Each structure stands twice: as structure tokens, then as C-alpha cells.
Short mmCIF file of C-alpha atoms and ligand atoms in Angstrom, two decimals:
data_model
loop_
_atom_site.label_atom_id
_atom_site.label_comp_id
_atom_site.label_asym_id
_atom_site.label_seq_id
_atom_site.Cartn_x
_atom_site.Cartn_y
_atom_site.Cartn_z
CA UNK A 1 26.28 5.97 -13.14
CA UNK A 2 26.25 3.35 -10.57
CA UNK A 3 26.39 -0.71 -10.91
CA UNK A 4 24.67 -2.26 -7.79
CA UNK A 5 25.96 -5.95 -7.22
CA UNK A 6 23.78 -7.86 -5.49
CA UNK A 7 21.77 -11.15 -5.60
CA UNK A 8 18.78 -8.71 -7.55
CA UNK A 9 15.37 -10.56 -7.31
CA UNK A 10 11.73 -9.14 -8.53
CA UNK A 11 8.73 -10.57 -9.95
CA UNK A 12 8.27 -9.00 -13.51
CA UNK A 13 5.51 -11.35 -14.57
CA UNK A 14 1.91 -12.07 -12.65
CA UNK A 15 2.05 -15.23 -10.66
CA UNK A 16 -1.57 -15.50 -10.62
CA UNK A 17 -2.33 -15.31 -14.06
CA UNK A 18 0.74 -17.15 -14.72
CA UNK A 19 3.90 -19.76 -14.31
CA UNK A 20 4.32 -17.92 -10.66
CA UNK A 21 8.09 -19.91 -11.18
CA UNK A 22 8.25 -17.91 -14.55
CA UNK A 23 7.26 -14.43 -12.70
CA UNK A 24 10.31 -14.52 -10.52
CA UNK A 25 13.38 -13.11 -12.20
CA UNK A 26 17.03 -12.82 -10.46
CA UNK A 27 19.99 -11.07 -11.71
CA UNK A 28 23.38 -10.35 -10.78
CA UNK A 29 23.53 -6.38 -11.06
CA UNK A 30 21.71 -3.58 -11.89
CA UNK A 31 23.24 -0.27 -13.58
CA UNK A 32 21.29 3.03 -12.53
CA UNK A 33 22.01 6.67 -13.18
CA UNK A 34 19.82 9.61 -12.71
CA UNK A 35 17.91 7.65 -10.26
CA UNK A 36 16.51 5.07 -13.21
CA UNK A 37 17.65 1.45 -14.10
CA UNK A 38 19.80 1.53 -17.36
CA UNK A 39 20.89 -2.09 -17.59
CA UNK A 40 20.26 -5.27 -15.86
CA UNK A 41 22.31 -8.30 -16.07
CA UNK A 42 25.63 -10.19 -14.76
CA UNK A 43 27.96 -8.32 -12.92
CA UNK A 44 30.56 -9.53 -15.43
CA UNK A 45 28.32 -8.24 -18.63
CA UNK A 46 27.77 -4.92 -16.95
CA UNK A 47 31.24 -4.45 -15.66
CA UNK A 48 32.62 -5.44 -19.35
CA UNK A 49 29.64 -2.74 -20.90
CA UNK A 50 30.22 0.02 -18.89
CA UNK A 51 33.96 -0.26 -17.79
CA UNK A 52 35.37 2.66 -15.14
CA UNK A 53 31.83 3.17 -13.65
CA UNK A 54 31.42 2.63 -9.74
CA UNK A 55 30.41 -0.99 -7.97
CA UNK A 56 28.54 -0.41 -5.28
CA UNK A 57 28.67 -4.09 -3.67
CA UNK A 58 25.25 -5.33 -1.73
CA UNK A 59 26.77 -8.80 -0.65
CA UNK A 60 24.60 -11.42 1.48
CA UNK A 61 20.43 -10.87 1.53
CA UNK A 62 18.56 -9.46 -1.46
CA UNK A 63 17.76 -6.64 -2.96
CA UNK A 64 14.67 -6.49 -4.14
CA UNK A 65 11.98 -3.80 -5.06
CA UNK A 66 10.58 -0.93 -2.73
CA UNK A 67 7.40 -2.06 -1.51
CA UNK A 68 4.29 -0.95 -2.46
CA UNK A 69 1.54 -0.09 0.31
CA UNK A 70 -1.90 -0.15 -1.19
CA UNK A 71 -3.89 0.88 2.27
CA UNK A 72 -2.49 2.80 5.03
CA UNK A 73 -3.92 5.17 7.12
CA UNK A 74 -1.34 8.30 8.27
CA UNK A 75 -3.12 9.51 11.35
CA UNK A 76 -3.04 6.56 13.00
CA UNK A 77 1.01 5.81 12.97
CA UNK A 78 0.43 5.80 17.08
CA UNK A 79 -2.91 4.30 17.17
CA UNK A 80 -1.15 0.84 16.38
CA UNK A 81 -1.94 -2.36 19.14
CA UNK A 82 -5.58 -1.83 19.99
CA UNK A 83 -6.19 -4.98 20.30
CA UNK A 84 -9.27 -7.18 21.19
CA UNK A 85 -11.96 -4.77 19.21
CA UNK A 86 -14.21 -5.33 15.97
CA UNK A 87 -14.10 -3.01 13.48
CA UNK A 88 -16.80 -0.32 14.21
CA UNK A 89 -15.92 -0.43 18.28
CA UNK A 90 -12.09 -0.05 17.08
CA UNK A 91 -12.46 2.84 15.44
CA UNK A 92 -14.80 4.78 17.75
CA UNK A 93 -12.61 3.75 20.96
CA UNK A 94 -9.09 3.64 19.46
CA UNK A 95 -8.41 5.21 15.60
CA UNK A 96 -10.92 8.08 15.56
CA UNK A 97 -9.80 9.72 18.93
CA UNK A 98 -6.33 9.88 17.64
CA UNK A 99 -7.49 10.82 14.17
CA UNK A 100 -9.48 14.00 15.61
CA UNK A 101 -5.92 15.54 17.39
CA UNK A 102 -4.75 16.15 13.37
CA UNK A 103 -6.93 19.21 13.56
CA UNK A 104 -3.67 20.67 15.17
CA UNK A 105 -1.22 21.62 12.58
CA UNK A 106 1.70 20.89 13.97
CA UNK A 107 0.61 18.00 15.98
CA UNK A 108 -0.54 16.70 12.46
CA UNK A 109 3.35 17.95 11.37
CA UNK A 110 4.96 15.19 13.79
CA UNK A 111 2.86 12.35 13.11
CA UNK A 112 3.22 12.61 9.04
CA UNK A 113 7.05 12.41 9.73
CA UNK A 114 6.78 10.01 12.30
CA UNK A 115 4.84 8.11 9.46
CA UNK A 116 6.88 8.72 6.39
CA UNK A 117 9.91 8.24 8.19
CA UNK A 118 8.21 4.41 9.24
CA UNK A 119 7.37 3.24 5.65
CA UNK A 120 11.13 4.01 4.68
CA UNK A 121 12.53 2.12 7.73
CA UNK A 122 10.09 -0.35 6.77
CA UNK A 123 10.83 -0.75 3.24
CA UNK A 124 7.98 1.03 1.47
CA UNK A 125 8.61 3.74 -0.73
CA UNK A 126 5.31 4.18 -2.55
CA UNK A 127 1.90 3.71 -1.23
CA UNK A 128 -1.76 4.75 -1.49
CA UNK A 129 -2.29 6.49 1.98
CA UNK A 130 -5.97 6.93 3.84
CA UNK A 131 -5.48 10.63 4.60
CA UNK A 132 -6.87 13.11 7.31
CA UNK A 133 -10.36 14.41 8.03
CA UNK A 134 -8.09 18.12 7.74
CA UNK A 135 -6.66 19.35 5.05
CA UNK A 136 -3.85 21.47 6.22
CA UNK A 137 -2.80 17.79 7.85
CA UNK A 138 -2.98 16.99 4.54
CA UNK A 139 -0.88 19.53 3.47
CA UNK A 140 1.82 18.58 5.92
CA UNK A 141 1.69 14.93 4.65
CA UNK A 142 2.13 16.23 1.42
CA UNK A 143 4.92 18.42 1.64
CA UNK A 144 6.70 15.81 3.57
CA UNK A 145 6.13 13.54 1.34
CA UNK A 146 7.82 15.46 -1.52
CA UNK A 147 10.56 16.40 0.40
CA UNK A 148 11.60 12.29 1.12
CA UNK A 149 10.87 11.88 -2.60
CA UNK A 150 8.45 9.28 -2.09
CA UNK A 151 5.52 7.74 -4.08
CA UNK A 152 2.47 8.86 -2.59
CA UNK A 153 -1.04 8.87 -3.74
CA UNK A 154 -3.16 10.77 -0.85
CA UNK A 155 -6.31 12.58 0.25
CA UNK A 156 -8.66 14.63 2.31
CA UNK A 157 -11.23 11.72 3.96
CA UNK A 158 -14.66 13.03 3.82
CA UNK A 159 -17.59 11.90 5.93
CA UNK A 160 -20.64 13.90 6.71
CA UNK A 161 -22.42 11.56 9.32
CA UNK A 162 -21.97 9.34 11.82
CA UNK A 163 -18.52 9.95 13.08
CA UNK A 164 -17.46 12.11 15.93
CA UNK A 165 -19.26 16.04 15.01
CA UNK A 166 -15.65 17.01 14.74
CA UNK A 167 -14.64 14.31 12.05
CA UNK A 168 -17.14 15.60 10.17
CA UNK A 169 -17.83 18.19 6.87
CA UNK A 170 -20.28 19.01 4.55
CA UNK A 171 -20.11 17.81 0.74
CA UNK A 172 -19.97 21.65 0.08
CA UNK A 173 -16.86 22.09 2.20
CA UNK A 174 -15.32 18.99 1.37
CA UNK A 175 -15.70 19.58 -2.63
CA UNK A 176 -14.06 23.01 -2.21
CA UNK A 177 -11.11 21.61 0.29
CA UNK A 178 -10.67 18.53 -1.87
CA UNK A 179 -10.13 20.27 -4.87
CA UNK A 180 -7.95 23.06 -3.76
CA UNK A 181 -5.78 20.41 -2.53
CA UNK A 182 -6.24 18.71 -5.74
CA UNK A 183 -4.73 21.93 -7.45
CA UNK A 184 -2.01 22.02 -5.33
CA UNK A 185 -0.47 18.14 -5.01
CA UNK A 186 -2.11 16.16 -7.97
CA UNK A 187 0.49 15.22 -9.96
CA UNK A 188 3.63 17.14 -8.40
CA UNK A 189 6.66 15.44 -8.75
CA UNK A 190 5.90 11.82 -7.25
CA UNK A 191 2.76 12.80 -5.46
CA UNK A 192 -1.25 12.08 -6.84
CA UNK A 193 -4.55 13.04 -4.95
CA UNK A 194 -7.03 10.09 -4.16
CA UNK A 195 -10.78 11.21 -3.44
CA UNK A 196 -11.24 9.62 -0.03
CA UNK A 197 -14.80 9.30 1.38
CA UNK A 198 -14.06 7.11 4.38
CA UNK A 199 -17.07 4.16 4.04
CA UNK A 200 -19.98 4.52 2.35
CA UNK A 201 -21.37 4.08 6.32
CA UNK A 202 -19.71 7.27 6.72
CA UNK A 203 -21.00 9.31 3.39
CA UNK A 204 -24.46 10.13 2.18
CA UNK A 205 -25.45 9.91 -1.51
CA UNK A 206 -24.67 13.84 -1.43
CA UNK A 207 -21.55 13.15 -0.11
CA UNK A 208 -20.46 10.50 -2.49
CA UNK A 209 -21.86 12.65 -5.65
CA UNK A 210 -19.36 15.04 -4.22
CA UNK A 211 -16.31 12.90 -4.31
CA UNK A 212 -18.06 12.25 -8.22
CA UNK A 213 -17.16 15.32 -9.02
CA UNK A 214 -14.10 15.26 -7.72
CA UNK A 215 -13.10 12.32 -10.53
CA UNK A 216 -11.73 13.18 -13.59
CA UNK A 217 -8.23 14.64 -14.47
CA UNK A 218 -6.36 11.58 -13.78
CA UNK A 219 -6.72 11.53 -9.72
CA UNK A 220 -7.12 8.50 -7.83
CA UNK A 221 -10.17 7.04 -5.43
CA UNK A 222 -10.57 4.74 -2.63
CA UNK A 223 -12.44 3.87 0.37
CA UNK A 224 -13.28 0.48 2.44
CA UNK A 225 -16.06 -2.36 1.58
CA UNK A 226 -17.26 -5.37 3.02
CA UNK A 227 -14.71 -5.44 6.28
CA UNK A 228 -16.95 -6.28 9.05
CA UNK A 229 -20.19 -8.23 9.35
CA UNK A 230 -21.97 -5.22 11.45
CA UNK A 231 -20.15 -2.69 8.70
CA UNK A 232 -22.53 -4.00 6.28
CA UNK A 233 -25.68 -4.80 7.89
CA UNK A 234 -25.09 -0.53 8.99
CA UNK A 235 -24.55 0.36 5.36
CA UNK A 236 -27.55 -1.93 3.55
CA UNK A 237 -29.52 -0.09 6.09
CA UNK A 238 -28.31 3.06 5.24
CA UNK A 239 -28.83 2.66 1.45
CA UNK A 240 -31.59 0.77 1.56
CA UNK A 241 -32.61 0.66 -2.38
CA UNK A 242 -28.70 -0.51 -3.21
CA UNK A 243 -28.36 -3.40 -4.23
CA UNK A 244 -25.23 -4.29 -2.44
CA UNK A 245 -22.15 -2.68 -0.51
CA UNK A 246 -20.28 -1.91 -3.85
CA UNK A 247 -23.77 -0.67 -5.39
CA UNK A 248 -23.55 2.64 -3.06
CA UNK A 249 -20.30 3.82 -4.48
CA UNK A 250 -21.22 2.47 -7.91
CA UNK A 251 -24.57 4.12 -8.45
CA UNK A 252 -22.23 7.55 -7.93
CA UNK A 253 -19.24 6.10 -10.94
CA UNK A 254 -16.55 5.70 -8.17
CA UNK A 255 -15.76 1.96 -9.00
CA UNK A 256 -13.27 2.80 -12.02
CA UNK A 257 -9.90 1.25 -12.73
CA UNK A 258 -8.72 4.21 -10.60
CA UNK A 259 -10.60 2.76 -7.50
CA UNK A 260 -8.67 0.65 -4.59
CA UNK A 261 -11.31 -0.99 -2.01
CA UNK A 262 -9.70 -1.75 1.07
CA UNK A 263 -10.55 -5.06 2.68
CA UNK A 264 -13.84 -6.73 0.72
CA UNK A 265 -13.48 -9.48 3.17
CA UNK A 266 -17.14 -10.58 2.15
CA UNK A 267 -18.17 -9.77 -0.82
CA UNK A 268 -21.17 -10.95 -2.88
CA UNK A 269 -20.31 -12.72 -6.42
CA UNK A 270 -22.17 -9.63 -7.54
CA UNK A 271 -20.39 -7.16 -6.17
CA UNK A 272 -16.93 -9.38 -7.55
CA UNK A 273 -18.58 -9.29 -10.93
CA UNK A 274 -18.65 -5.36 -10.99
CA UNK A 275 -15.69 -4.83 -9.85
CA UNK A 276 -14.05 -6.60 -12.49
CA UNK A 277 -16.28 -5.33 -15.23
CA UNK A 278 -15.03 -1.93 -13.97
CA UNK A 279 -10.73 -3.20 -13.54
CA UNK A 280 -11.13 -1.71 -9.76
CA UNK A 281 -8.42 -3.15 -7.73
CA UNK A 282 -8.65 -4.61 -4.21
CA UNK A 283 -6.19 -3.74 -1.28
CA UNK A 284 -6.48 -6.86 0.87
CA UNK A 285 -5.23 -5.92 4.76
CA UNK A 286 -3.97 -9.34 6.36
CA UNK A 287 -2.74 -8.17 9.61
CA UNK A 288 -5.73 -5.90 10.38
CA UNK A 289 -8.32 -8.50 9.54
CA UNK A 290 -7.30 -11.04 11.66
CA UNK A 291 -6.20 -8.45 14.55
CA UNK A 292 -10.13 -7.19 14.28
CA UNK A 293 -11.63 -10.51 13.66
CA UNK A 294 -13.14 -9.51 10.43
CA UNK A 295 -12.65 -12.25 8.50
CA UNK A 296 -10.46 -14.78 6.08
CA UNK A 297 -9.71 -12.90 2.76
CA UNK A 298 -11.37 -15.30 -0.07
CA UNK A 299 -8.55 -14.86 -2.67
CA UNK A 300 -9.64 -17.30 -4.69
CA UNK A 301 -12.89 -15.62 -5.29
CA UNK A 302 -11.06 -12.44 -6.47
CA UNK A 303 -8.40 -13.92 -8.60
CA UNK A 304 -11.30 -16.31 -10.06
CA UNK A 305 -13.40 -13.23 -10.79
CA UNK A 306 -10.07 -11.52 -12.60
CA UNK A 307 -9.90 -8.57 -9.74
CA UNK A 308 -6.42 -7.59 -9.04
CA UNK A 309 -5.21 -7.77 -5.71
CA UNK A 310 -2.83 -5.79 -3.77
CA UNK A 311 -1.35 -5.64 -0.46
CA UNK A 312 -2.43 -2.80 2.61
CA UNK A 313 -0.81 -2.79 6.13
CA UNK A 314 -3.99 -0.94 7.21
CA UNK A 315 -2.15 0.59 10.57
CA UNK A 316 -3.26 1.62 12.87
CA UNK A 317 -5.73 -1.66 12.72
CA UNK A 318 -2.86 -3.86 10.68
CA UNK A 319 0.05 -4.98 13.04
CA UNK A 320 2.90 -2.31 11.47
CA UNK A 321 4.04 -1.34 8.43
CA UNK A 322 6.31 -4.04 7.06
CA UNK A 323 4.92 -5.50 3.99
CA UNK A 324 6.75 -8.93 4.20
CA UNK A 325 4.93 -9.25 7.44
CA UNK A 326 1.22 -8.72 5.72
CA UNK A 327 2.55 -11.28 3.03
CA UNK A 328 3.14 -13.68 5.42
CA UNK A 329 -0.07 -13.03 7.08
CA UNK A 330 -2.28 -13.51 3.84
CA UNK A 331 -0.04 -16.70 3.45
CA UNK A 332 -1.16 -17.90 6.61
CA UNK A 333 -4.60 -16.97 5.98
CA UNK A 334 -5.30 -18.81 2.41
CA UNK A 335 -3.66 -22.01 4.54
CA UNK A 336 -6.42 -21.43 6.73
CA UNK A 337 -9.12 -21.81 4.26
CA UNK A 338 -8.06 -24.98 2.78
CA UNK A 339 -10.03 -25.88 -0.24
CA UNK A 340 -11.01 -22.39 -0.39
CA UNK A 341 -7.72 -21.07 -0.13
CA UNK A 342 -5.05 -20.09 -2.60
CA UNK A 343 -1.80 -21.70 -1.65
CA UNK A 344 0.73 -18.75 -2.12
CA UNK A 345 4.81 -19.45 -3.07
CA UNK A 346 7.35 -17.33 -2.18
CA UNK A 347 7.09 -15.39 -5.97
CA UNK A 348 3.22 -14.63 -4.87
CA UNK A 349 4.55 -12.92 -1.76
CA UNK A 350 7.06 -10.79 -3.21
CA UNK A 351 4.76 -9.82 -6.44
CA UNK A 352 1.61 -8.80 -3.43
CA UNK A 353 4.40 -6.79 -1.66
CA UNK A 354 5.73 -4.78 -4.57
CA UNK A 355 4.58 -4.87 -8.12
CA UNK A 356 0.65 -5.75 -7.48
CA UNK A 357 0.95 -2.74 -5.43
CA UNK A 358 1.90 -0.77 -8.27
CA UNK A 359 -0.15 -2.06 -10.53
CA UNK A 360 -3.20 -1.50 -8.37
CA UNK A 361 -2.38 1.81 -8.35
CA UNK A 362 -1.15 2.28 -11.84
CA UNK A 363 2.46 3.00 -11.35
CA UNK A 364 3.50 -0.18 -12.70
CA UNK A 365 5.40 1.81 -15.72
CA UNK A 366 7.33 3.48 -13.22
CA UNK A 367 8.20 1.02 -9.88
CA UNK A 368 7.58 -2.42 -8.59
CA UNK A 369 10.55 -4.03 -10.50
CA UNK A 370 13.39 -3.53 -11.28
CA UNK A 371 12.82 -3.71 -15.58
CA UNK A 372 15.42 -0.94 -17.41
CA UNK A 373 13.81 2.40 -17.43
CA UNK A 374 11.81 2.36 -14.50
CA UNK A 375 12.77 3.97 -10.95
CA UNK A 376 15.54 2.40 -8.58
CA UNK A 377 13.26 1.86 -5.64
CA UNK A 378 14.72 -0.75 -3.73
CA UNK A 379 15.21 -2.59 -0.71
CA UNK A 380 18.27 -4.29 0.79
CA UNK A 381 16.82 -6.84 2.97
CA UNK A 382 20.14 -7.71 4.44
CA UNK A 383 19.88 -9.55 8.36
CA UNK A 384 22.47 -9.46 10.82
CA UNK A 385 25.43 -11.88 11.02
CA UNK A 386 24.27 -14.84 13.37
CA UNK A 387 20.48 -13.56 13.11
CA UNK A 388 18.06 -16.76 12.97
CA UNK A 389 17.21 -15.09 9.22
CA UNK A 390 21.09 -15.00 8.50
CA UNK A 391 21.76 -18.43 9.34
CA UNK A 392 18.52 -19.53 7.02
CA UNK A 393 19.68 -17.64 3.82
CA UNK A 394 22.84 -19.49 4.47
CA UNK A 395 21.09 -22.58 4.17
CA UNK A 396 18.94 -21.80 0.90
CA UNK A 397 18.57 -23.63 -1.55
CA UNK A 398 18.06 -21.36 -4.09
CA UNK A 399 16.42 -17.56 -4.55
CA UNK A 400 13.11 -19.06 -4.25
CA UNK A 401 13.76 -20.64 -1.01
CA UNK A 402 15.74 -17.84 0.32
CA UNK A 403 12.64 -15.58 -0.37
CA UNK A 404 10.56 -18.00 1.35
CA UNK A 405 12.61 -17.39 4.76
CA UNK A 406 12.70 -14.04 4.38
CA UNK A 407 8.90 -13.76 4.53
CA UNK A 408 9.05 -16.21 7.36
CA UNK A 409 11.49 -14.46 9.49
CA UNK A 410 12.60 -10.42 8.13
CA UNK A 411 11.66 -7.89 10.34
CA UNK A 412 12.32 -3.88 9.51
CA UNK A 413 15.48 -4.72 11.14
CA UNK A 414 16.74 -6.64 8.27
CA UNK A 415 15.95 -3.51 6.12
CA UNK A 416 20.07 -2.70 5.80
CA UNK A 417 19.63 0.20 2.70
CA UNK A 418 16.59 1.91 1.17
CA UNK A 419 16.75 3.84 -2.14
CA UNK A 420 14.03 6.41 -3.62
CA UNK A 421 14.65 7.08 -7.43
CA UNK A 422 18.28 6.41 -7.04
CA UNK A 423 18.98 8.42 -3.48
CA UNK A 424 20.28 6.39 -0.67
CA UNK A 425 18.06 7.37 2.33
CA UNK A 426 20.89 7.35 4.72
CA UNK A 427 23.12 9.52 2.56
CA UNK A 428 19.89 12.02 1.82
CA UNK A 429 19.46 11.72 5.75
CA UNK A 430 23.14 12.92 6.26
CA UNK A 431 23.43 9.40 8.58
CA UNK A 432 26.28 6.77 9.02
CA UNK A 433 26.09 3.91 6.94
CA UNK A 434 24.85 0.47 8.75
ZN1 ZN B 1 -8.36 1.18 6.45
#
């Protein structure tokens, strides 16, 4: 057993269907063994509990869950910075070029490290991850992904049209590569499958009945809606007797409480309304929509309409992978909107970052806080003496505030210690201590 002292801070309640000052919760100390949280509390009760057991001591910063990634695409880890493109442009010129070299194995082999090894540095230690158009890429992704002992819900991304020939596979092919990876990953250890048709734009109605079939035995879906103005016009004439965006994938049952729909920058009330009827969750992707000009995220609208609403960094199009930064960008963005914005505190930022992420993806019995019995996953967001950041959490007034400057001003450089189910990522990566 372990007690970790440190100013502990995580949001256990909802702060948008509640007292977002009641969702915030800060302890003391935290007692773990085996990798899971035993006890919370004051140092002093924990100490006088469990006397002779180690203090590890996280003074100055916070520690605060491991963040959870709702949308993130793998292949694109060095496709990050294309700047000054819309969406459809973007992808032809800048993600799908880079996506294609993953049909080399071990090319695909160095960028799912490169990857895995950036949502740890970054904080994030579970996430739903937009996979490759290949499955033995997948299979490296994967297999590193179990080896890190990280959260990861993945899959093959299936499109039969449109893209680049070489993107591209038949439902046949992709139903018999889907589930043989499904056999192989679903539900090993920390790792699910996600079906993963890549827009509806990209998937016929045989391809989506595919990725139908593919449901069932507890796996995981998602795909993108509603990003980009041109996106939709392309996909209403593609499907021209559904009713809406959503209506493709619904018609084929793949808006469950298992779906995540990236973006849904405009949706129609009627495509909000099925959604909720159906408990689908939303990733919304801050950095990438305003880096691709696709639009203000209406919150409101969602959280009116009783969707739930998680957090993506959507890189390559989203500005990295540091969660505190998309926070901070959906901050700025419901500012933006005035009126029809949704004026987020410091509590919203940290729930969007961590547990909405698990809940979206229905891991909330296991991470996102830090409640007794589910996994340490955590972050010590700790800055550097005389750091800008260092000098502000000097000046806090309180947790809440000091939150508040941490989404203003941490960077993955104020990421001092990262631990998966208990393991410190330094010590499992044989390095020096910071
Ligand atoms: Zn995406």
C-alpha cells in the first residue's frame, strides 16, 4: 500500500446537471494498493488508519485524475499544424496522405509509440482513439497499448468511397478484418474495440450495415457528424432520402449509448432529440474546430437536449494532445457565443477533461475520479519553481481558483508524474525521477 499526499482534487458529481461548486471535491490523501484507491481522506485520518504504510509526498500543484480523450486520431500524431484548411481540403491535403503511409507495418509501429508515448506525457491515460484504415496498424496500436497499460477503446476505420483508392475496403473485407480484430483486443485487459466507419460521407448504406453487424457483444462505435458546412451538404446529397446527418447512421442502429459523435458542430434540434432518446454521447473537439474554421460548439443546445458531452483533442486537426488546453479552448468558445453560450467554471473544465470522458465512454465505474475502488489514474500537474503557472498557484485563492490558472496557463510541461492503475510511468519506463 501506498498513501499519496497531495492537494487531491476531482469532480465526482456532474456540474451540468448540478451545483458545479458541489461537483468539485478536494482531499488531502489518497491510499492505493494493487493499483486501486482504498481510502480517501486527510493525511492525518489515513496516516492514523493505516499506520507503517509508505507517504509518497506530491507537494505544490494538484493531482488530479488521468484525463480522458474522447476523439483522437493515432495516425495523424505528425500530421499536427496544418493550418489555414477547412475540413474536407484538410484531410485530402494534410491527414489522409499521412494516414495512407500506416499501410507499412513498422512505419505504423513508430507512430503508435510516438502516439501513446504523447497522451502519457500529456496527461491522458484513457481515450477513445480514431484508428487506422489497416489493421495490422491496428494491431501495433493495440499491443502497444497493452503493454503501457493504458485505457484504450480502438478500431479499424472503414470507408468504401470517396477517399484515396488506397484508404479504401469493401464492407466484405472490412466485416471480416473488423471482427478478427474484435476477437483478438475486445475486452483484453484495459483495451475495447470501437466499430469505426470514418463519416457517413465516407461509407455507403452497405458499408454502415456492415459496421451493424459488427455491434453487439459489448464493443464500442463512433464516427464524426455535422463538422463542416460542405461535410453536410456532401452527405445529404449522398443519402438523399435521410432525413438528416444523424439519420444515415441511425437508419443502420449505430446511435446507441455505445456511440461517441465527434464534433456535431451543427446539428438540427432533430438530430439533438435522437441522440438523446438513444443516451449517445458527443465528443466536442475545441482546438480542431476553431483551427479548421468549422464552427462554435452550441453547448447549450446539447446540455439543454440532456446529451452528454465529452472532450476530443482531435489531432492531427486539434492543436496537441493536452486536454487542459481543449478545456480552455471550449471555455473560450462558449464566451464567444454570449447569450448562446454556456459560461464554464473551473469544476466544468476539469469534469470535460476527465470524468465526462469516462462517462461518455462508459468507464466511469472504473476512472475519471478518484472515488475508493476505482483505478489510480492520475496526474501531477506540478509547474516549475518561478514558472508564470507557479507563481499563480501561489497566489490562489482557493482549489477552485488554482484550477482556474491551471487551465489558463499548464502546458504538458507542468505534467511532473503520471500513474496508470497504480504504476508510475517513469519507474515502469526505468527513467530518473523529475
Ligand atoms: Zn476526428
Amino acid at each position: 500500500m501506498t498513501i499519496y499526499a497531495a492537494t487531491v482534487v476531482d469532480t465526482p458529481g456532474d456540474p451540468f446537471t448540478g451545483d458545479p461548486a458541489a461537483a468539485l471535491a478536494e482531499d488531502g490523501a489518497l491510499l492505493v494498493s494493487d493499483g486501486v484507491i482504498r481510502s480517501r481522506g486527510s493525511l492525518a485520518a489515513l496516516r492514523a488508519a493505516h499506520p507503517g504504510e509508505p507517504v509518497t509526498r506530491l507537494d505544490g500543484g494538484l493531482l488530479v485524475p488521468g484525463f480522458v480523450d474522447a476523439h483522437v486520431h493515432f495516425p495523424q500524431i505528425r500530421a499536427i499544424g496544418g493550418l489555414g484548411l477547412p475540413l474536407l481540403d484538410w484531410l485530402e491535403q494534410c491527414a489522409l496522405p499521412e494516414e495512407s503511409k500506416l499501410a507499412d507495418q513498422a512505419y505504423a509501429r513508430a507512430v503508435a509509440g510516438e502516439f501513446l508515448d504523447g497522451l502519457v506525457a500529456s496527461g491522458t491515460t484513457s481515450a477513445l482513439v480514431f484508428g487506422s484504415h489497416f489493421a495490422p496498424a491496428m494491431d501495433e496500436l493495440f499491443a502497444a497499448a497493452e503493454r503501457r497499460g493504458l485505457n484504450i477503446t480502438s478500431g479499424l476505420v472503414v470507408s468504401d468511397r470517396i477517399l484515396r483508392p488506397d484508404l479504401l475496403n469493401s464492407p466484405e473485407t472490412a466485416l471480416a478484418d473488423s471482427a478478427d480484430l474484435i476477437l483478438r483486443w475486445h475486452d483484453r485487459g484495459r483495451l475495447r474495440y470501437a466499430v469505426t466507419p470514418r463519416f457517413s460521407l465516407s461509407a455507403s448504406d452497405e458499408m454502415l450495415d456492415a459496421c451493424a453487424q459488427l455491434l453487439g457483444k459489448g464493443v464500442w462505435f463512433t464516427s464524426h457528424i455535422n463538422e463542416n458546412l460542405a461535410e453536410i451538404a456532401t452527405v445529404a446529397g449522398l443519402f438523399p432520402r435521410a432525413r438528416h446527418y444523424l439519420d444515415t447512421y441511425r437508419r443502420h442502429g449505430l446511435v446507441t449509448a455505445r456511440s461517441v459523435y465527434a464534433h456535431n458542430v451543427h446539428p438540427a434540434d432533430a438530430e439533438l432529440a435522437v441522440l438523446a432518446e438513444h443516451g449517445a454521447s458527443v465528443a466536442h473537439c475545441p482546438t480542431s474546430n476553431c483551427a479548421l474554421g468549422s464552427g462554435l460548439f452550441p453547448l447549450r443546445r446539447h446540455v439543454e437536449h440532456g446529451i452528454h458531452v465529452a472532450l476530443g483533442s482531435d489531432v492531427g486537426a486539434g492543436a496537441g494532445l493536452f486536454l487542459p488546453k481543449e478545456a480552455l479552448q471550449a471555455y473560450f468558445i462558449q464566451q464567444l457565443l454570449g447569450p448562446d453560450g454556456l459560461s464554464l467554471t473551473p469544476t466544468h473544465l476539469l469534469y470535460l477533461a476527465t470524468r465526462a470522458g469516462a462517462q461518455a465512454l462508459g468507464l466511469d465505474d472504473r476512472v475519471g475520479d478518484f472515488a475508493v475502488g476505482k483505478d489510480f489514474d492520475a496526474v501531477w500537474l506540478r509547474p516549475a519553481d518561478g514558472s508564470t503557472l507557479a507563481v499563480n498557484l501561489r497566489h490562489a485563492r482557493d482549489v477552485s481558483d488554482a484550477l482556474a490558472r491551471i487551465f489558463a496557463l499548464a502546458t504538458p510541461a507542468d505534467v511532473a508524474d503520471v500513474w496508470i492503475r497504480g504504476i508510475r510511468v517513469q519507474d515502469a519506463a526505468g527513467q530518473e525521477p523529475r
